[in-house]
Amino acid sequence: MELDLERQSNPVDMIEFVAANNDWCFERSGEDEIAMTVEGKWTDYHVSFSWMEEFEALHLACAFDIKVPESRVNEVIRLLSHINGQVLMGHFDLWRQEDVVIFRQSLLLSGGAEPTNQQVEVLLSSALDACESYFQAFQFVVWSGVEAHKAVEAVMFETVGEA
């Protein structure tokens, strides 16, 4: 039995509500997309949310300003493989149109489900946490010429105690 449930609102409206309540600067570039810049510890992250009606999914893409030169593409792809094996939700990708690294994740809202502000905040915070955790590894590979496995080892060491 197939139910045709009509959605009460566009899920991007909830993103706009959350962004406004948190005093985040955002731009609503269309009915199904909103973009914002979020300040991180290592860099500013360019975040966009897109409603993908055909998949009933709210898609998040988070990019950071590391332009990957052609000479480092293969090592960045190796790094993506290492990192994506450790990330529980979402994944990193190399967006070849701009040669930048992005983090992508989607929230499925099938059957007319509406996102809550808590879901939106967790979607954004988990993406930012992933980007913050691995940003330096991308820097090491792209700018310092470090091998992928060594870059991951360098950023994933555990500290004990406080200085």
CSV table of N, CA and C in Angstrom, one decimal, residues 21-130:
chain,number,residue,atom,x,y,z
A,21,ASN,N,17.6,31.7,14.9
A,21,ASN,CA,17.6,31.6,16.4
A,21,ASN,C,19.0,31.6,16.9
A,22,ASN,N,20.0,31.1,16.2
A,22,ASN,CA,21.4,31.1,16.6
A,22,ASN,C,22.2,32.3,16.1
A,23,ASP,N,21.5,33.3,15.5
A,23,ASP,CA,22.1,34.5,15.0
A,23,ASP,C,23.2,34.1,14.0
A,24,TRP,N,23.1,33.1,13.2
A,24,TRP,CA,24.0,32.7,12.1
A,24,TRP,C,23.7,33.5,10.9
A,25,CYS,N,24.7,34.0,10.2
A,25,CYS,CA,24.5,34.7,8.9
A,25,CYS,C,24.2,33.6,7.9
A,26,PHE,N,23.1,33.8,7.1
A,26,PHE,CA,22.8,32.8,6.1
A,26,PHE,C,22.2,33.5,4.8
A,27,GLU,N,22.2,32.7,3.8
A,27,GLU,CA,21.6,33.2,2.5
A,27,GLU,C,20.7,32.1,2.0
A,28,ARG,N,19.5,32.5,1.8
A,28,ARG,CA,18.5,31.5,1.2
A,28,ARG,C,18.6,31.7,-0.3
A,29,SER,N,19.4,30.9,-1.0
A,29,SER,CA,19.6,31.1,-2.4
A,29,SER,C,18.4,30.5,-3.3
A,30,GLY,N,17.5,29.9,-2.7
A,30,GLY,CA,16.4,29.3,-3.5
A,30,GLY,C,15.4,28.7,-2.5
A,31,GLU,N,14.3,28.2,-2.9
A,31,GLU,CA,13.3,27.6,-2.0
A,31,GLU,C,13.9,26.4,-1.4
A,32,ASP,N,14.8,25.6,-2.1
A,32,ASP,CA,15.3,24.4,-1.6
A,32,ASP,C,16.7,24.4,-1.1
A,33,GLU,N,17.3,25.6,-0.9
A,33,GLU,CA,18.7,25.7,-0.5
A,33,GLU,C,18.9,26.9,0.4
A,34,ILE,N,19.8,26.6,1.4
A,34,ILE,CA,20.3,27.7,2.3
A,34,ILE,C,21.8,27.5,2.5
A,35,ALA,N,22.5,28.6,2.5
A,35,ALA,CA,24.0,28.5,2.7
A,35,ALA,C,24.4,29.4,3.9
A,36,MET,N,25.4,29.0,4.6
A,36,MET,CA,25.9,29.8,5.7
A,36,MET,C,27.4,29.6,5.8
A,37,THR,N,28.1,30.5,6.5
A,37,THR,CA,29.5,30.3,6.9
A,37,THR,C,29.6,30.1,8.4
A,38,VAL,N,30.2,29.1,8.8
A,38,VAL,CA,30.3,28.8,10.2
A,38,VAL,C,31.8,28.9,10.6
A,39,GLU,N,32.1,29.6,11.7
A,39,GLU,CA,33.5,29.7,12.1
A,39,GLU,C,33.9,28.5,12.9
A,40,GLY,N,35.0,27.9,12.5
A,40,GLY,CA,35.6,26.8,13.2
A,40,GLY,C,36.9,27.1,13.9
A,41,LYS,N,37.5,26.2,14.5
A,41,LYS,CA,38.7,26.4,15.2
A,41,LYS,C,39.9,26.6,14.2
A,42,TRP,N,39.9,25.8,13.1
A,42,TRP,CA,40.9,25.8,12.2
A,42,TRP,C,40.7,26.7,10.9
A,43,THR,N,39.4,26.9,10.6
A,43,THR,CA,39.1,27.6,9.4
A,43,THR,C,37.6,27.9,9.4
A,44,ASP,N,37.1,28.7,8.5
A,44,ASP,CA,35.7,28.9,8.3
A,44,ASP,C,35.1,27.8,7.4
A,45,TYR,N,34.0,27.3,7.7
A,45,TYR,CA,33.3,26.3,6.9
A,45,TYR,C,32.1,26.8,6.1
A,46,HIS,N,32.1,26.5,4.9
A,46,HIS,CA,31.0,26.9,4.0
A,46,HIS,C,30.0,25.8,4.0
A,47,VAL,N,28.8,26.0,4.6
A,47,VAL,CA,27.8,25.0,4.8
A,47,VAL,C,26.6,25.3,3.9
A,48,SER,N,26.1,24.3,3.2
A,48,SER,CA,24.9,24.5,2.5
A,48,SER,C,24.0,23.3,2.8
A,49,PHE,N,22.7,23.6,2.9
A,49,PHE,CA,21.7,22.5,3.1
A,49,PHE,C,20.8,22.6,1.9
A,50,SER,N,20.5,21.4,1.3
A,50,SER,CA,19.6,21.4,0.1
A,50,SER,C,18.5,20.3,0.4
A,51,TRP,N,17.3,20.7,0.1
A,51,TRP,CA,16.2,19.7,0.1
A,51,TRP,C,16.2,19.0,-1.2
A,52,MET,N,16.3,17.7,-1.2
A,52,MET,CA,16.2,16.9,-2.4
A,52,MET,C,14.9,16.1,-2.4
A,53,GLU,N,13.9,16.7,-3.0
A,53,GLU,CA,12.5,16.2,-3.0
A,53,GLU,C,12.4,14.8,-3.5
A,54,GLU,N,13.1,14.4,-4.6
A,54,GLU,CA,13.0,13.1,-5.2
A,54,GLU,C,13.5,12.0,-4.2
A,55,PHE,N,14.4,12.3,-3.3
A,55,PHE,CA,14.9,11.4,-2.4
A,55,PHE,C,14.4,11.5,-1.0
A,56,GLU,N,13.6,12.6,-0.8
A,56,GLU,CA,13.1,13.0,0.5
A,56,GLU,C,14.2,13.1,1.5
A,57,ALA,N,15.3,13.8,1.1
A,57,ALA,CA,16.5,13.9,2.0
A,57,ALA,C,16.9,15.3,2.1
A,58,LEU,N,17.3,15.7,3.3
A,58,LEU,CA,17.9,17.0,3.5
A,58,LEU,C,19.4,16.8,3.4
A,59,HIS,N,20.1,17.3,2.4
A,59,HIS,CA,21.5,17.1,2.2
A,59,HIS,C,22.3,18.3,2.7
A,60,LEU,N,23.4,17.9,3.5
A,60,LEU,CA,24.3,18.9,4.0
A,60,LEU,C,25.6,18.8,3.3
A,61,ALA,N,26.2,19.9,2.8
A,61,ALA,CA,27.6,19.9,2.2
A,61,ALA,C,28.4,20.9,3.0
A,62,CYS,N,29.5,20.5,3.5
A,62,CYS,CA,30.4,21.4,4.2
A,62,CYS,C,31.7,21.5,3.6
A,63,ALA,N,32.1,22.6,3.0
A,63,ALA,CA,33.4,22.8,2.3
A,63,ALA,C,34.3,23.6,3.1
A,64,PHE,N,35.6,23.4,3.0
A,64,PHE,CA,36.6,24.3,3.6
A,64,PHE,C,37.6,24.7,2.5
A,65,ASP,N,38.3,25.8,2.8
A,65,ASP,CA,39.2,26.4,1.8
A,65,ASP,C,40.5,25.7,1.7
A,66,ILE,N,40.5,24.5,1.2
A,66,ILE,CA,41.8,23.9,0.8
A,66,ILE,C,41.7,23.5,-0.6
A,67,LYS,N,42.3,24.2,-1.5
A,67,LYS,CA,42.3,23.9,-2.9
A,67,LYS,C,43.4,22.9,-3.2
A,68,VAL,N,43.0,21.8,-3.7
A,68,VAL,CA,43.8,20.6,-3.9
A,68,VAL,C,44.5,20.7,-5.3
A,69,PRO,N,45.8,20.9,-5.3
A,69,PRO,CA,46.5,20.9,-6.6
A,69,PRO,C,46.5,19.5,-7.3
A,70,GLU,N,46.6,19.5,-8.6
A,70,GLU,CA,46.6,18.3,-9.3
A,70,GLU,C,47.6,17.3,-8.8
A,71,SER,N,48.8,17.8,-8.4
A,71,SER,CA,49.9,17.0,-8.0
A,71,SER,C,49.6,16.2,-6.7
A,72,ARG,N,48.6,16.7,-5.9
A,72,ARG,CA,48.3,16.1,-4.6
A,72,ARG,C,46.9,15.3,-4.6
A,73,VAL,N,46.2,15.3,-5.8
A,73,VAL,CA,44.9,14.6,-5.8
A,73,VAL,C,45.0,13.2,-5.4
A,74,ASN,N,45.9,12.4,-5.9
A,74,ASN,CA,46.0,11.0,-5.6
A,74,ASN,C,46.2,10.7,-4.1
A,75,GLU,N,47.0,11.5,-3.5
A,75,GLU,CA,47.3,11.4,-2.0
A,75,GLU,C,46.0,11.8,-1.2
A,76,VAL,N,45.3,12.8,-1.7
A,76,VAL,CA,44.1,13.3,-1.0
A,76,VAL,C,43.0,12.2,-1.1
A,77,ILE,N,43.0,11.5,-2.3
A,77,ILE,CA,42.0,10.4,-2.4
A,77,ILE,C,42.4,9.2,-1.4
A,78,ARG,N,43.7,9.0,-1.3
A,78,ARG,CA,44.1,8.0,-0.3
A,78,ARG,C,43.7,8.4,1.2
A,79,LEU,N,43.8,9.7,1.4
A,79,LEU,CA,43.4,10.3,2.7
A,79,LEU,C,41.9,10.1,2.9
A,80,LEU,N,41.2,10.4,1.9
A,80,LEU,CA,39.7,10.3,2.0
A,80,LEU,C,39.3,8.8,2.4
A,81,SER,N,40.0,7.9,1.8
A,81,SER,CA,39.8,6.5,2.0
A,81,SER,C,40.1,6.2,3.5
A,82,HIS,N,41.2,6.6,4.0
A,82,HIS,CA,41.5,6.4,5.4
A,82,HIS,C,40.5,7.0,6.4
A,83,ILE,N,40.2,8.3,6.1
A,83,ILE,CA,39.2,9.0,7.0
A,83,ILE,C,37.8,8.4,6.9
A,84,ASN,N,37.3,8.2,5.7
A,84,ASN,CA,36.0,7.7,5.6
A,84,ASN,C,35.7,6.4,6.3
A,85,GLY,N,36.8,5.6,6.4
A,85,GLY,CA,36.7,4.3,7.2
A,85,GLY,C,36.5,4.5,8.7
A,86,GLN,N,36.8,5.8,9.1
A,86,GLN,CA,36.7,6.1,10.5
A,86,GLN,C,35.5,6.9,10.9
A,87,VAL,N,34.9,7.5,9.9
A,87,VAL,CA,33.7,8.4,10.1
A,87,VAL,C,32.4,7.6,10.2
A,88,LEU,N,31.7,7.7,11.3
A,88,LEU,CA,30.5,7.0,11.4
A,88,LEU,C,29.3,7.4,10.5
A,89,MET,N,29.1,8.7,10.5
A,89,MET,CA,28.0,9.3,9.7
A,89,MET,C,28.6,10.3,8.7
A,90,GLY,N,28.1,10.2,7.5
A,90,GLY,CA,28.5,11.2,6.5
A,90,GLY,C,29.9,10.7,5.9
A,91,HIS,N,30.4,11.5,5.0
A,91,HIS,CA,31.7,11.1,4.3
A,91,HIS,C,32.3,12.4,3.7
A,92,PHE,N,33.6,12.3,3.6
A,92,PHE,CA,34.4,13.3,2.9
A,92,PHE,C,34.5,12.9,1.4
A,93,ASP,N,34.6,14.0,0.6
A,93,ASP,CA,34.6,13.8,-0.9
A,93,ASP,C,35.5,14.9,-1.5
A,94,LEU,N,36.1,14.6,-2.6
A,94,LEU,CA,36.8,15.6,-3.4
A,94,LEU,C,35.9,16.1,-4.5
A,95,TRP,N,35.5,17.3,-4.4
A,95,TRP,CA,34.6,17.9,-5.4
A,95,TRP,C,35.5,18.4,-6.5
A,96,ARG,N,35.5,17.6,-7.6
A,96,ARG,CA,36.5,17.9,-8.7
A,96,ARG,C,36.2,19.2,-9.5
A,97,GLN,N,34.9,19.6,-9.5
A,97,GLN,CA,34.6,20.9,-10.2
A,97,GLN,C,35.4,22.0,-9.7
A,98,GLU,N,35.7,22.1,-8.3
A,98,GLU,CA,36.4,23.1,-7.7
A,98,GLU,C,37.7,22.7,-7.1
A,99,ASP,N,37.9,21.4,-7.1
A,99,ASP,CA,39.1,20.8,-6.5
A,99,ASP,C,39.2,21.1,-5.0
A,100,VAL,N,38.1,21.0,-4.3
A,100,VAL,CA,38.0,21.3,-2.9
A,100,VAL,C,37.5,20.1,-2.1
A,101,VAL,N,37.8,19.9,-0.9
A,101,VAL,CA,37.3,18.8,-0.1
A,101,VAL,C,36.0,19.3,0.6
A,102,ILE,N,35.0,18.4,0.5
A,102,ILE,CA,33.7,18.6,1.2
A,102,ILE,C,33.3,17.5,2.1
A,103,PHE,N,32.5,17.8,3.1
A,103,PHE,CA,31.9,16.7,3.9
A,103,PHE,C,30.5,16.7,3.5
A,104,ARG,N,29.9,15.5,3.3
A,104,ARG,CA,28.5,15.4,2.9
A,104,ARG,C,27.8,14.4,3.8
A,105,GLN,N,26.6,14.8,4.1
A,105,GLN,CA,25.7,13.9,4.9
A,105,GLN,C,24.3,14.3,4.6
A,106,SER,N,23.4,13.3,4.8
A,106,SER,CA,22.0,13.5,4.5
A,106,SER,C,21.1,13.0,5.6
A,107,LEU,N,20.0,13.7,5.8
A,107,LEU,CA,19.0,13.3,6.8
A,107,LEU,C,17.8,12.9,6.0
A,108,LEU,N,17.4,11.6,6.1
A,108,LEU,CA,16.3,11.0,5.3
A,108,LEU,C,15.0,11.4,6.1
A,109,LEU,N,14.0,11.9,5.3
A,109,LEU,CA,12.8,12.3,5.9
A,109,LEU,C,11.6,11.7,5.1
A,110,SER,N,11.7,10.4,4.8
A,110,SER,CA,10.7,9.8,4.0
A,110,SER,C,9.4,9.7,4.7
A,111,GLY,N,8.4,9.6,3.8
A,111,GLY,CA,7.0,9.5,4.3
A,111,GLY,C,6.4,10.8,4.9
A,112,GLY,N,7.0,11.9,4.5
A,112,GLY,CA,6.5,13.2,5.0
A,112,GLY,C,7.0,13.6,6.4
A,113,ALA,N,8.0,12.9,6.9
A,113,ALA,CA,8.6,13.3,8.2
A,113,ALA,C,9.2,14.7,8.1
A,114,GLU,N,9.0,15.5,9.2
A,114,GLU,CA,9.5,16.8,9.3
A,114,GLU,C,10.7,16.8,10.2
A,115,PRO,N,11.8,17.6,9.8
A,115,PRO,CA,13.0,17.6,10.7
A,115,PRO,C,12.7,18.5,12.0
A,116,THR,N,13.3,18.1,13.1
A,116,THR,CA,13.2,18.9,14.3
A,116,THR,C,14.4,19.8,14.3
A,117,ASN,N,14.3,20.9,15.2
A,117,ASN,CA,15.5,21.7,15.3
A,117,ASN,C,16.7,21.0,15.9
A,118,GLN,N,16.4,20.0,16.8
A,118,GLN,CA,17.5,19.2,17.4
A,118,GLN,C,18.2,18.4,16.3
A,119,GLN,N,17.4,17.8,15.4
A,119,GLN,CA,18.0,17.0,14.3
A,119,GLN,C,18.9,17.9,13.4
A,120,VAL,N,18.5,19.1,13.1
A,120,VAL,CA,19.2,20.0,12.3
A,120,VAL,C,20.5,20.4,13.0
A,121,GLU,N,20.4,20.7,14.3
A,121,GLU,CA,21.6,21.1,15.0
A,121,GLU,C,22.6,19.9,15.1
A,122,VAL,N,22.1,18.7,15.3
A,122,VAL,CA,23.0,17.6,15.4
A,122,VAL,C,23.6,17.3,14.0
A,123,LEU,N,22.9,17.4,13.0
A,123,LEU,CA,23.4,17.2,11.6
A,123,LEU,C,24.5,18.2,11.4
A,124,LEU,N,24.3,19.5,11.7
A,124,LEU,CA,25.4,20.5,11.5
A,124,LEU,C,26.6,20.3,12.4
A,125,SER,N,26.3,20.0,13.7
A,125,SER,CA,27.4,19.9,14.7
A,125,SER,C,28.3,18.6,14.4
A,126,SER,N,27.6,17.5,13.9
A,126,SER,CA,28.4,16.3,13.6
A,126,SER,C,29.3,16.6,12.4
A,127,ALA,N,28.8,17.3,11.4
A,127,ALA,CA,29.6,17.7,10.2
A,127,ALA,C,30.7,18.6,10.6
A,128,LEU,N,30.5,19.5,11.4
A,128,LEU,CA,31.6,20.4,11.8
A,128,LEU,C,32.6,19.7,12.7
A,129,ASP,N,32.1,18.8,13.6
A,129,ASP,CA,33.1,18.0,14.4
A,129,ASP,C,34.0,17.2,13.5
A,130,ALA,N,33.4,16.5,12.4
A,130,ALA,CA,34.2,15.7,11.5
A,130,ALA,C,35.2,16.6,10.8
